[in-house]
PDB file of N, CA and C in Angstrom:
ATOM      1  N   MET A   1    -142.951  63.882  86.720  1.00  0.00           N
ATOM      2  CA  MET A   1    -144.348  64.759  86.619  1.00  0.00           C
ATOM      3  C   MET A   1    -143.785  66.138  86.103  1.00  0.00           C
ATOM      4  N   ALA A   2    -144.658  66.503  85.170  1.00  0.00           N
ATOM      5  CA  ALA A   2    -144.575  67.537  84.493  1.00  0.00           C
ATOM      6  C   ALA A   2    -143.872  68.828  85.102  1.00  0.00           C
ATOM      7  N   LEU A   3    -144.535  69.289  86.086  1.00  0.00           N
ATOM      8  CA  LEU A   3    -143.842  70.486  87.084  1.00  0.00           C
ATOM      9  C   LEU A   3    -142.858  69.849  87.810  1.00  0.00           C
ATOM     10  N   GLY A   4    -142.666  69.056  88.224  1.00  0.00           N
ATOM     11  CA  GLY A   4    -142.098  68.385  89.496  1.00  0.00           C
ATOM     12  C   GLY A   4    -142.656  68.337  90.926  1.00  0.00           C
ATOM     13  N   LEU A   5    -143.700  68.732  90.926  1.00  0.00           N
ATOM     14  CA  LEU A   5    -145.233  68.678  91.903  1.00  0.00           C
ATOM     15  C   LEU A   5    -145.588  67.021  92.684  1.00  0.00           C
ATOM     16  N   ASP A   6    -145.966  67.006  93.288  1.00  0.00           N
ATOM     17  CA  ASP A   6    -146.474  65.860  93.574  1.00  0.00           C
ATOM     18  C   ASP A   6    -148.024  65.482  92.686  1.00  0.00           C
ATOM     19  N   ARG A   7    -148.049  64.172  92.363  1.00  0.00           N
ATOM     20  CA  ARG A   7    -149.101  64.001  91.261  1.00  0.00           C
ATOM     21  C   ARG A   7    -150.284  64.245  91.883  1.00  0.00           C
ATOM     22  N   ASN A   8    -150.675  64.338  93.123  1.00  0.00           N
ATOM     23  CA  ASN A   8    -152.088  65.158  93.438  1.00  0.00           C
ATOM     24  C   ASN A   8    -151.995  66.277  93.185  1.00  0.00           C
ATOM     25  N   ILE A   9    -151.097  67.114  93.573  1.00  0.00           N
ATOM     26  CA  ILE A   9    -151.292  68.350  93.291  1.00  0.00           C
ATOM     27  C   ILE A   9    -151.518  68.784  91.782  1.00  0.00           C
ATOM     28  N   GLU A  10    -150.901  68.122  90.700  1.00  0.00           N
ATOM     29  CA  GLU A  10    -150.458  68.299  89.314  1.00  0.00           C
ATOM     30  C   GLU A  10    -152.132  68.002  88.976  1.00  0.00           C
ATOM     31  N   GLY A  11    -152.601  66.945  89.667  1.00  0.00           N
ATOM     32  CA  GLY A  11    -154.168  66.652  89.082  1.00  0.00           C
ATOM     33  C   GLY A  11    -154.954  67.332  89.527  1.00  0.00           C
ATOM     34  N   ALA A  12    -154.648  68.417  90.812  1.00  0.00           N
ATOM     35  CA  ALA A  12    -156.064  69.074  91.217  1.00  0.00           C
ATOM     36  C   ALA A  12    -155.695  70.099  90.281  1.00  0.00           C
ATOM     37  N   LEU A  13    -154.387  70.680  89.910  1.00  0.00           N
ATOM     38  CA  LEU A  13    -154.004  71.968  88.717  1.00  0.00           C
ATOM     39  C   LEU A  13    -154.668  72.019  87.319  1.00  0.00           C
ATOM     40  N   CYS A  14    -154.772  70.570  86.962  1.00  0.00           N
ATOM     41  CA  CYS A  14    -155.602  70.458  85.749  1.00  0.00           C
ATOM     42  C   CYS A  14    -156.931  71.087  85.713  1.00  0.00           C
ATOM     43  N   TYR A  15    -157.546  70.920  86.844  1.00  0.00           N
ATOM     44  CA  TYR A  15    -159.179  71.619  87.098  1.00  0.00           C
ATOM     45  C   TYR A  15    -159.137  73.513  87.141  1.00  0.00           C
ATOM     46  N   LEU A  16    -157.700  73.898  87.576  1.00  0.00           N
ATOM     47  CA  LEU A  16    -157.564  75.381  88.045  1.00  0.00           C
ATOM     48  C   LEU A  16    -158.243  76.318  87.061  1.00  0.00           C
ATOM     49  N   LEU A  17    -157.963  76.044  85.837  1.00  0.00           N
ATOM     50  CA  LEU A  17    -158.122  77.528  84.885  1.00  0.00           C
ATOM     51  C   LEU A  17    -159.260  76.503  83.965  1.00  0.00           C
ATOM     52  N   PHE A  18    -160.198  75.498  84.452  1.00  0.00           N
ATOM     53  CA  PHE A  18    -161.425  75.100  83.663  1.00  0.00           C
ATOM     54  C   PHE A  18    -160.196  74.153  82.658  1.00  0.00           C
ATOM     55  N   TRP A  19    -160.534  74.179  81.202  1.00  0.00           N
ATOM     56  CA  TRP A  19    -160.029  73.478  79.998  1.00  0.00           C
ATOM     57  C   TRP A  19    -158.669  73.991  79.573  1.00  0.00           C
ATOM     58  N   ILE A  20    -158.618  75.107  79.851  1.00  0.00           N
ATOM     59  CA  ILE A  20    -157.521  75.862  79.794  1.00  0.00           C
ATOM     60  C   ILE A  20    -155.973  74.745  80.340  1.00  0.00           C
ATOM     61  N   SER A  21    -156.490  75.065  81.646  1.00  0.00           N
ATOM     62  CA  SER A  21    -155.416  74.277  82.522  1.00  0.00           C
ATOM     63  C   SER A  21    -155.198  72.549  82.420  1.00  0.00           C
ATOM     64  N   GLY A  22    -156.439  72.325  82.070  1.00  0.00           N
ATOM     65  CA  GLY A  22    -156.239  70.799  81.193  1.00  0.00           C
ATOM     66  C   GLY A  22    -155.740  70.287  80.012  1.00  0.00           C
ATOM     67  N   LEU A  23    -155.734  71.360  79.231  1.00  0.00           N
ATOM     68  CA  LEU A  23    -155.128  71.419  77.741  1.00  0.00           C
ATOM     69  C   LEU A  23    -153.362  71.745  77.872  1.00  0.00           C
ATOM     70  N   ILE A  24    -153.025  72.360  78.789  1.00  0.00           N
ATOM     71  CA  ILE A  24    -151.661  72.272  79.577  1.00  0.00           C
ATOM     72  C   ILE A  24    -151.315  71.374  79.952  1.00  0.00           C
ATOM     73  N   PHE A  25    -151.860  70.599  80.469  1.00  0.00           N
ATOM     74  CA  PHE A  25    -151.217  69.682  81.459  1.00  0.00           C
ATOM     75  C   PHE A  25    -151.315  68.336  80.625  1.00  0.00           C
ATOM     76  N   LEU A  26    -152.207  68.263  79.407  1.00  0.00           N
ATOM     77  CA  LEU A  26    -152.068  67.211  78.430  1.00  0.00           C
ATOM     78  C   LEU A  26    -150.858  67.307  77.476  1.00  0.00           C
ATOM     79  N   LEU A  27    -150.410  68.696  77.571  1.00  0.00           N
ATOM     80  CA  LEU A  27    -149.566  68.792  76.469  1.00  0.00           C
ATOM     81  C   LEU A  27    -148.287  68.620  77.084  1.00  0.00           C
ATOM     82  N   LEU A  28    -148.039  69.199  78.587  1.00  0.00           N
ATOM     83  CA  LEU A  28    -146.642  69.067  79.825  1.00  0.00           C
ATOM     84  C   LEU A  28    -146.518  67.452  79.788  1.00  0.00           C
ATOM     85  N   GLU A  29    -147.664  66.953  80.423  1.00  0.00           N
ATOM     86  CA  GLU A  29    -147.690  65.911  81.290  1.00  0.00           C
ATOM     87  C   GLU A  29    -147.411  64.416  79.961  1.00  0.00           C
ATOM     88  N   LYS A  30    -146.441  63.687  79.928  1.00  0.00           N
ATOM     89  CA  LYS A  30    -146.154  62.878  79.200  1.00  0.00           C
ATOM     90  C   LYS A  30    -146.195  61.347  79.438  1.00  0.00           C
ATOM     91  N   GLU A  31    -145.955  61.013  81.076  1.00  0.00           N
ATOM     92  CA  GLU A  31    -145.876  60.003  81.868  1.00  0.00           C
ATOM     93  C   GLU A  31    -147.204  59.560  82.220  1.00  0.00           C
ATOM     94  N   ASP A  32    -147.440  60.420  83.455  1.00  0.00           N
ATOM     95  CA  ASP A  32    -148.337  60.008  84.300  1.00  0.00           C
ATOM     96  C   ASP A  32    -149.396  60.103  84.196  1.00  0.00           C
ATOM     97  N   ASP A  33    -150.182  58.647  84.157  1.00  0.00           N
ATOM     98  CA  ASP A  33    -151.524  58.338  83.830  1.00  0.00           C
ATOM     99  C   ASP A  33    -152.492  59.146  84.674  1.00  0.00           C
ATOM    100  N   PHE A  34    -152.419  59.161  85.687  1.00  0.00           N
ATOM    101  CA  PHE A  34    -153.292  59.796  87.136  1.00  0.00           C
ATOM    102  C   PHE A  34    -153.540  61.127  86.461  1.00  0.00           C
ATOM    103  N   VAL A  35    -152.244  61.942  86.296  1.00  0.00           N
ATOM    104  CA  VAL A  35    -152.455  63.687  85.935  1.00  0.00           C
ATOM    105  C   VAL A  35    -152.852  63.621  84.354  1.00  0.00           C
ATOM    106  N   ARG A  36    -152.949  62.561  83.126  1.00  0.00           N
ATOM    107  CA  ARG A  36    -152.870  62.786  82.195  1.00  0.00           C
ATOM    108  C   ARG A  36    -154.698  62.447  82.149  1.00  0.00           C
ATOM    109  N   PHE A  37    -155.050  61.366  83.132  1.00  0.00           N
ATOM    110  CA  PHE A  37    -156.453  61.263  82.956  1.00  0.00           C
ATOM    111  C   PHE A  37    -157.500  62.402  83.565  1.00  0.00           C
ATOM    112  N   HIS A  38    -156.912  63.257  84.595  1.00  0.00           N
ATOM    113  CA  HIS A  38    -157.608  64.414  85.128  1.00  0.00           C
ATOM    114  C   HIS A  38    -157.255  65.495  84.391  1.00  0.00           C
ATOM    115  N   ALA A  39    -156.316  65.738  83.834  1.00  0.00           N
ATOM    116  CA  ALA A  39    -156.278  66.973  82.350  1.00  0.00           C
ATOM    117  C   ALA A  39    -157.247  66.440  81.329  1.00  0.00           C
ATOM    118  N   MET A  40    -157.216  65.235  80.739  1.00  0.00           N
ATOM    119  CA  MET A  40    -158.296  65.232  79.781  1.00  0.00           C
ATOM    120  C   MET A  40    -159.614  65.195  80.486  1.00  0.00           C
ATOM    121  N   GLN A  41    -160.177  64.899  81.419  1.00  0.00           N
ATOM    122  CA  GLN A  41    -161.697  65.064  82.157  1.00  0.00           C
ATOM    123  C   GLN A  41    -161.651  66.564  82.368  1.00  0.00           C
ATOM    124  N   SER A  42    -160.818  67.285  82.917  1.00  0.00           N
ATOM    125  CA  SER A  42    -160.788  68.268  82.886  1.00  0.00           C
ATOM    126  C   SER A  42    -160.901  69.603  81.470  1.00  0.00           C
ATOM    127  N   PHE A  43    -160.439  68.956  80.371  1.00  0.00           N
ATOM    128  CA  PHE A  43    -160.229  69.491  79.143  1.00  0.00           C
ATOM    129  C   PHE A  43    -161.830  69.362  78.238  1.00  0.00           C
ATOM    130  N   ILE A  44    -162.221  67.907  78.496  1.00  0.00           N
ATOM    131  CA  ILE A  44    -162.943  67.752  77.631  1.00  0.00           C
ATOM    132  C   ILE A  44    -164.777  67.959  78.384  1.00  0.00           C
ATOM    133  N   THR A  45    -164.661  68.306  79.712  1.00  0.00           N
ATOM    134  CA  THR A  45    -165.744  68.424  80.477  1.00  0.00           C
ATOM    135  C   THR A  45    -166.088  69.706  80.435  1.00  0.00           C
ATOM    136  N   PHE A  46    -165.064  70.747  80.778  1.00  0.00           N
ATOM    137  CA  PHE A  46    -165.029  72.386  80.891  1.00  0.00           C
ATOM    138  C   PHE A  46    -165.110  72.726  79.156  1.00  0.00           C
ATOM    139  N   LEU A  47    -164.420  72.184  78.111  1.00  0.00           N
ATOM    140  CA  LEU A  47    -164.762  72.810  76.888  1.00  0.00           C
ATOM    141  C   LEU A  47    -166.392  72.308  76.456  1.00  0.00           C
ATOM    142  N   SER A  48    -166.432  71.234  76.599  1.00  0.00           N
ATOM    143  CA  SER A  48    -167.941  70.868  76.410  1.00  0.00           C
ATOM    144  C   SER A  48    -169.097  71.985  76.961  1.00  0.00           C
ATOM    145  N   LEU A  49    -168.855  71.976  78.176  1.00  0.00           N
ATOM    146  CA  LEU A  49    -170.071  72.378  78.680  1.00  0.00           C
ATOM    147  C   LEU A  49    -169.898  74.271  78.469  1.00  0.00           C
ATOM    148  N   SER A  50    -168.884  74.805  78.191  1.00  0.00           N
ATOM    149  CA  SER A  50    -168.464  76.010  77.795  1.00  0.00           C
ATOM    150  C   SER A  50    -169.232  76.227  76.300  1.00  0.00           C
ATOM    151  N   ILE A  51    -168.893  75.562  75.442  1.00  0.00           N
ATOM    152  CA  ILE A  51    -169.684  75.274  74.155  1.00  0.00           C
ATOM    153  C   ILE A  51    -171.024  75.503  74.187  1.00  0.00           C
ATOM    154  N   ILE A  52    -171.713  74.439  75.049  1.00  0.00           N
ATOM    155  CA  ILE A  52    -172.769  73.945  74.934  1.00  0.00           C
ATOM    156  C   ILE A  52    -173.702  75.481  75.938  1.00  0.00           C
ATOM    157  N   ASN A  53    -172.647  75.871  76.608  1.00  0.00           N
ATOM    158  CA  ASN A  53    -173.365  77.054  77.625  1.00  0.00           C
ATOM    159  C   ASN A  53    -173.724  78.292  76.726  1.00  0.00           C
ATOM    160  N   ILE A  54    -172.509  78.373  75.403  1.00  0.00           N
ATOM    161  CA  ILE A  54    -172.583  79.475  74.995  1.00  0.00           C
ATOM    162  C   ILE A  54    -173.762  79.650  73.975  1.00  0.00           C
ATOM    163  N   ILE A  55    -173.995  78.190  72.872  1.00  0.00           N
ATOM    164  CA  ILE A  55    -175.036  77.895  72.231  1.00  0.00           C
ATOM    165  C   ILE A  55    -176.114  78.288  72.850  1.00  0.00           C
ATOM    166  N   ILE A  56    -176.871  77.849  74.178  1.00  0.00           N
ATOM    167  CA  ILE A  56    -177.790  77.486  74.729  1.00  0.00           C
ATOM    168  C   ILE A  56    -178.215  79.260  75.314  1.00  0.00           C
ATOM    169  N   SER A  57    -177.152  80.173  75.876  1.00  0.00           N
ATOM    170  CA  SER A  57    -177.715  81.090  76.261  1.00  0.00           C
ATOM    171  C   SER A  57    -177.624  82.329  75.621  1.00  0.00           C
ATOM    172  N   LYS A  58    -177.810  81.728  73.796  1.00  0.00           N
ATOM    173  CA  LYS A  58    -178.799  82.779  73.032  1.00  0.00           C
ATOM    174  C   LYS A  58    -180.130  82.403  72.569  1.00  0.00           C
ATOM    175  N   ILE A  59    -180.154  81.607  73.712  1.00  0.00           N
ATOM    176  CA  ILE A  59    -182.049  81.466  73.540  1.00  0.00           C
ATOM    177  C   ILE A  59    -182.746  82.258  74.584  1.00  0.00           C
ATOM    178  N   PRO A  60    -183.623  82.718  74.363  1.00  0.00           N
ATOM    179  CA  PRO A  60    -184.075  83.751  75.180  1.00  0.00           C
ATOM    180  C   PRO A  60    -184.792  83.215  76.473  1.00  0.00           C
ATOM    181  N   ILE A  61    -184.847  83.518  77.756  1.00  0.00           N
ATOM    182  CA  ILE A  61    -185.355  83.338  78.962  1.00  0.00           C
ATOM    183  C   ILE A  61    -185.063  81.889  79.237  1.00  0.00           C
ATOM    184  N   ILE A  62    -185.892  80.539  78.471  1.00  0.00           N
ATOM    185  CA  ILE A  62    -185.413  79.071  78.907  1.00  0.00           C
ATOM    186  C   ILE A  62    -183.886  78.880  78.878  1.00  0.00           C
ATOM    187  N   GLY A  63    -183.483  79.585  77.572  1.00  0.00           N
ATOM    188  CA  GLY A  63    -182.032  79.238  77.665  1.00  0.00           C
ATOM    189  C   GLY A  63    -181.050  80.239  78.948  1.00  0.00           C
ATOM    190  N   TRP A  64    -181.554  81.362  79.188  1.00  0.00           N
ATOM    191  CA  TRP A  64    -180.775  81.731  80.303  1.00  0.00           C
ATOM    192  C   TRP A  64    -180.954  81.217  81.582  1.00  0.00           C
ATOM    193  N   ILE A  65    -182.192  80.433  81.516  1.00  0.00           N
ATOM    194  CA  ILE A  65    -182.058  79.764  82.944  1.00  0.00           C
ATOM    195  C   ILE A  65    -181.070  78.276  82.698  1.00  0.00           C
ATOM    196  N   ILE A  66    -181.536  77.589  81.867  1.00  0.00           N
ATOM    197  CA  ILE A  66    -180.504  76.485  81.680  1.00  0.00           C
ATOM    198  C   ILE A  66    -179.036  76.714  81.525  1.00  0.00           C
ATOM    199  N   SER A  67    -178.817  78.206  81.249  1.00  0.00           N
ATOM    200  CA  SER A  67    -177.362  78.471  80.889  1.00  0.00           C
ATOM    201  C   SER A  67    -177.280  78.940  82.347  1.00  0.00           C
ATOM    202  N   ALA A  68    -177.839  79.578  83.531  1.00  0.00           N
ATOM    203  CA  ALA A  68    -177.643  79.242  84.973  1.00  0.00           C
ATOM    204  C   ALA A  68    -177.064  78.249  85.306  1.00  0.00           C
ATOM    205  N   LEU A  69    -178.351  77.185  84.946  1.00  0.00           N
ATOM    206  CA  LEU A  69    -177.790  75.684  85.576  1.00  0.00           C
ATOM    207  C   LEU A  69    -176.556  75.328  85.072  1.00  0.00           C
ATOM    208  N   ILE A  70    -176.299  75.509  84.181  1.00  0.00           N
ATOM    209  CA  ILE A  70    -174.831  74.854  83.191  1.00  0.00           C
ATOM    210  C   ILE A  70    -173.736  75.472  84.379  1.00  0.00           C
ATOM    211  N   ASN A  71    -173.987  76.716  84.515  1.00  0.00           N
ATOM    212  CA  ASN A  71    -172.896  77.978  85.261  1.00  0.00           C
ATOM    213  C   ASN A  71    -172.939  76.884  86.713  1.00  0.00           C
ATOM    214  N   ILE A  72    -173.833  76.335  87.066  1.00  0.00           N
ATOM    215  CA  ILE A  72    -173.763  76.098  88.612  1.00  0.00           C
ATOM    216  C   ILE A  72    -173.036  74.810  88.243  1.00  0.00           C
ATOM    217  N   ALA A  73    -173.417  74.100  87.668  1.00  0.00           N
ATOM    218  CA  ALA A  73    -172.702  72.522  87.524  1.00  0.00           C
ATOM    219  C   ALA A  73    -171.273  72.939  86.866  1.00  0.00           C
ATOM    220  N   ILE A  74    -170.907  73.476  86.378  1.00  0.00           N
ATOM    221  CA  ILE A  74    -169.516  73.482  85.953  1.00  0.00           C
ATOM    222  C   ILE A  74    -168.900  74.024  87.580  1.00  0.00           C
ATOM    223  N   ILE A  75    -169.509  74.864  88.241  1.00  0.00           N
ATOM    224  CA  ILE A  75    -168.727  75.117  89.622  1.00  0.00           C
ATOM    225  C   ILE A  75    -168.502  74.188  90.373  1.00  0.00           C
ATOM    226  N   ILE A  76    -169.805  73.367  90.182  1.00  0.00           N
ATOM    227  CA  ILE A  76    -169.687  72.148  90.947  1.00  0.00           C
ATOM    228  C   ILE A  76    -168.805  70.928  91.004  1.00  0.00           C
ATOM    229  N   LEU A  77    -168.348  70.907  89.387  1.00  0.00           N
ATOM    230  CA  LEU A  77    -167.835  69.781  88.631  1.00  0.00           C
ATOM    231  C   LEU A  77    -166.322  70.413  89.054  1.00  0.00           C
ATOM    232  N   TRP A  78    -166.186  71.833  89.014  1.00  0.00           N
ATOM    233  CA  TRP A  78    -164.813  72.309  89.257  1.00  0.00           C
ATOM    234  C   TRP A  78    -164.090  72.195  90.479  1.00  0.00           C
ATOM    235  N   ILE A  79    -165.056  72.003  91.429  1.00  0.00           N
ATOM    236  CA  ILE A  79    -164.582  71.742  93.028  1.00  0.00           C
ATOM    237  C   ILE A  79    -164.612  70.407  93.397  1.00  0.00           C
ATOM    238  N   VAL A  80    -165.325  69.784  92.486  1.00  0.00           N
ATOM    239  CA  VAL A  80    -165.260  68.105  92.867  1.00  0.00           C
ATOM    240  C   VAL A  80    -163.784  67.666  92.212  1.00  0.00           C
ATOM    241  N   GLY A  81    -163.945  68.227  91.162  1.00  0.00           N
ATOM    242  CA  GLY A  81    -162.765  67.831  90.300  1.00  0.00           C
ATOM    243  C   GLY A  81    -161.072  67.881  91.258  1.00  0.00           C
ATOM    244  N   MET A  82    -160.851  69.638  91.563  1.00  0.00           N
ATOM    245  CA  MET A  82    -160.147  69.561  92.455  1.00  0.00           C
ATOM    246  C   MET A  82    -159.885  68.805  93.591  1.00  0.00           C
ATOM    247  N   PHE A  83    -161.008  68.422  94.160  1.00  0.00           N
ATOM    248  CA  PHE A  83    -161.119  67.879  95.647  1.00  0.00           C
ATOM    249  C   PHE A  83    -160.307  66.470  95.395  1.00  0.00           C
ATOM    250  N   LYS A  84    -161.301  65.830  94.673  1.00  0.00           N
ATOM    251  CA  LYS A  84    -160.850  64.400  94.227  1.00  0.00           C
ATOM    252  C   LYS A  84    -159.698  64.187  93.654  1.00  0.00           C
ATOM    253  N   ALA A  85    -159.137  65.146  93.103  1.00  0.00           N
ATOM    254  CA  ALA A  85    -157.680  64.852  92.292  1.00  0.00           C
ATOM    255  C   ALA A  85    -156.683  65.019  93.582  1.00  0.00           C
ATOM    256  N   TYR A  86    -156.959  66.298  94.390  1.00  0.00           N
ATOM    257  CA  TYR A  86    -156.075  66.527  95.595  1.00  0.00           C
ATOM    258  C   TYR A  86    -155.745  65.342  96.136  1.00  0.00           C
ATOM    259  N   ASN A  87    -157.285  64.514  96.479  1.00  0.00           N
ATOM    260  CA  ASN A  87    -157.218  63.521  97.653  1.00  0.00           C
ATOM    261  C   ASN A  87    -156.301  62.311  96.998  1.00  0.00           C
ATOM    262  N   GLY A  88    -155.864  62.337  95.361  1.00  0.00           N
ATOM    263  CA  GLY A  88    -155.552  61.140  94.915  1.00  0.00           C
ATOM    264  C   GLY A  88    -156.731  60.179  94.221  1.00  0.00           C
ATOM    265  N   GLU A  89    -157.870  60.599  94.289  1.00  0.00           N
ATOM    266  CA  GLU A  89    -158.749  59.506  93.283  1.00  0.00           C
ATOM    267  C   GLU A  89    -158.848  59.798  92.204  1.00  0.00           C
ATOM    268  N   LYS A  90    -159.060  58.849  91.128  1.00  0.00           N
ATOM    269  CA  LYS A  90    -159.463  59.010  89.916  1.00  0.00           C
ATOM    270  C   LYS A  90    -160.973  59.115  89.663  1.00  0.00           C
ATOM    271  N   TYR A  91    -161.354  59.823  90.164  1.00  0.00           N
ATOM    272  CA  TYR A  91    -162.632  59.958  89.931  1.00  0.00           C
ATOM    273  C   TYR A  91    -163.701  60.537  88.499  1.00  0.00           C
ATOM    274  N   LYS A  92    -164.433  59.720  88.150  1.00  0.00           N
ATOM    275  CA  LYS A  92    -164.806  59.921  86.822  1.00  0.00           C
ATOM    276  C   LYS A  92    -166.303  60.878  86.643  1.00  0.00           C
ATOM    277  N   PHE A  93    -166.338  61.933  86.360  1.00  0.00           N
ATOM    278  CA  PHE A  93    -167.345  62.451  86.303  1.00  0.00           C
ATOM    279  C   PHE A  93    -168.288  61.784  85.026  1.00  0.00           C
ATOM    280  N   PRO A  94    -169.782  61.963  85.332  1.00  0.00           N
ATOM    281  CA  PRO A  94    -171.216  61.443  84.449  1.00  0.00           C
ATOM    282  C   PRO A  94    -170.531  61.904  83.038  1.00  0.00           C
ATOM    283  N   ILE A  95    -170.395  60.629  82.050  1.00  0.00           N
ATOM    284  CA  ILE A  95    -170.452  60.984  80.510  1.00  0.00           C
ATOM    285  C   ILE A  95    -169.091  61.394  80.484  1.00  0.00           C
ATOM    286  N   PHE A  96    -168.225  62.860  80.868  1.00  0.00           N
ATOM    287  CA  PHE A  96    -166.976  62.911  80.557  1.00  0.00           C
ATOM    288  C   PHE A  96    -166.175  62.234  80.744  1.00  0.00           C
ATOM    289  N   GLY A  97    -166.358  61.645  81.865  1.00  0.00           N
ATOM    290  CA  GLY A  97    -165.239  60.628  82.252  1.00  0.00           C
ATOM    291  C   GLY A  97    -164.837  59.397  81.750  1.00  0.00           C
ATOM    292  N   ASP A  98    -166.000  59.003  81.713  1.00  0.00           N
ATOM    293  CA  ASP A  98    -165.609  57.863  80.319  1.00  0.00           C
ATOM    294  C   ASP A  98    -165.175  58.320  79.193  1.00  0.00           C
ATOM    295  N   LEU A  99    -165.350  59.367  78.611  1.00  0.00           N
ATOM    296  CA  LEU A  99    -164.625  59.906  77.623  1.00  0.00           C
ATOM    297  C   LEU A  99    -163.079  60.009  77.604  1.00  0.00           C
ATOM    298  N   ALA A 100    -163.384  60.560  79.364  1.00  0.00           N
ATOM    299  CA  ALA A 100    -161.724  61.077  79.367  1.00  0.00           C
ATOM    300  C   ALA A 100    -160.598  59.754  79.672  1.00  0.00           C
ATOM    301  N   GLU A 101    -161.392  58.951  80.123  1.00  0.00           N
ATOM    302  CA  GLU A 101    -160.524  57.588  80.305  1.00  0.00           C
ATOM    303  C   GLU A 101    -160.145  56.496  78.950  1.00  0.00           C
ATOM    304  N   LYS A 102    -161.335  56.931  77.914  1.00  0.00           N
ATOM    305  CA  LYS A 102    -161.226  56.437  76.593  1.00  0.00           C
ATOM    306  C   LYS A 102    -159.911  57.011  75.687  1.00  0.00           C
ATOM    307  N   TYR A 103    -159.577  58.532  75.919  1.00  0.00           N
ATOM    308  CA  TYR A 103    -158.817  59.302  75.247  1.00  0.00           C
ATOM    309  C   TYR A 103    -157.461  59.597  76.167  1.00  0.00           C
ATOM    310  N   TYR A 104    -157.619  59.643  77.202  1.00  0.00           N
ATOM    311  CA  TYR A 104    -156.098  60.376  77.855  1.00  0.00           C
ATOM    312  C   TYR A 104    -154.799  59.427  77.301  1.00  0.00           C
ATOM    313  N   ARG A 105    -154.610  58.333  76.886  1.00  0.00           N
ATOM    314  CA  ARG A 105    -153.554  57.671  76.979  1.00  0.00           C
ATOM    315  C   ARG A 105    -153.115  57.862  75.364  1.00  0.00           C
ATOM    316  N   GLU A 106    -154.096  58.419  74.449  1.00  0.00           N
ATOM    317  CA  GLU A 106    -153.885  58.125  73.349  1.00  0.00           C
ATOM    318  C   GLU A 106    -153.537  59.875  72.939  1.00  0.00           C
ATOM    319  N   PHE A 107    -153.715  60.786  73.592  1.00  0.00           N
ATOM    320  CA  PHE A 107    -153.477  62.192  73.173  1.00  0.00           C
ATOM    321  C   PHE A 107    -151.958  62.330  73.524  1.00  0.00           C
ATOM    322  N   LEU A 108    -152.091  63.064  71.690  1.00  0.00           N
ATOM    323  CA  LEU A 108    -150.265  62.944  71.395  1.00  0.00           C
ATOM    324  C   LEU A 108    -149.265  61.996  71.841  1.00  0.00           C
ATOM    325  N   ARG A 109    -149.913  60.908  71.536  1.00  0.00           N
ATOM    326  CA  ARG A 109    -148.679  59.876  71.834  1.00  0.00           C
ATOM    327  C   ARG A 109    -148.601  59.261  70.133  1.00  0.00           C
TER     328      ARG A 109
END
């Protein structure tokens, strides 16, 4: 394990700082596929939603409403990701989970 913690704790920590902690664990963890999967899922999910949110929020009124909904989705995914990882589950988010599963083994190898 990258930090010498249990894999479920490291998996949960991948979500702690959204895409930033996902990137940190992707760079640190070289062995454990469980942690690498959650790190990649956190990175892809929260970076993508953050970029989309920034773009959408520039649109007056309807963009602000959609941006608020994206923020709610981000918080829900953050809680679910931390909870599932802490419980030892390799839970895949819709869309982003498939991308994470496809790429986590290949990152920096």
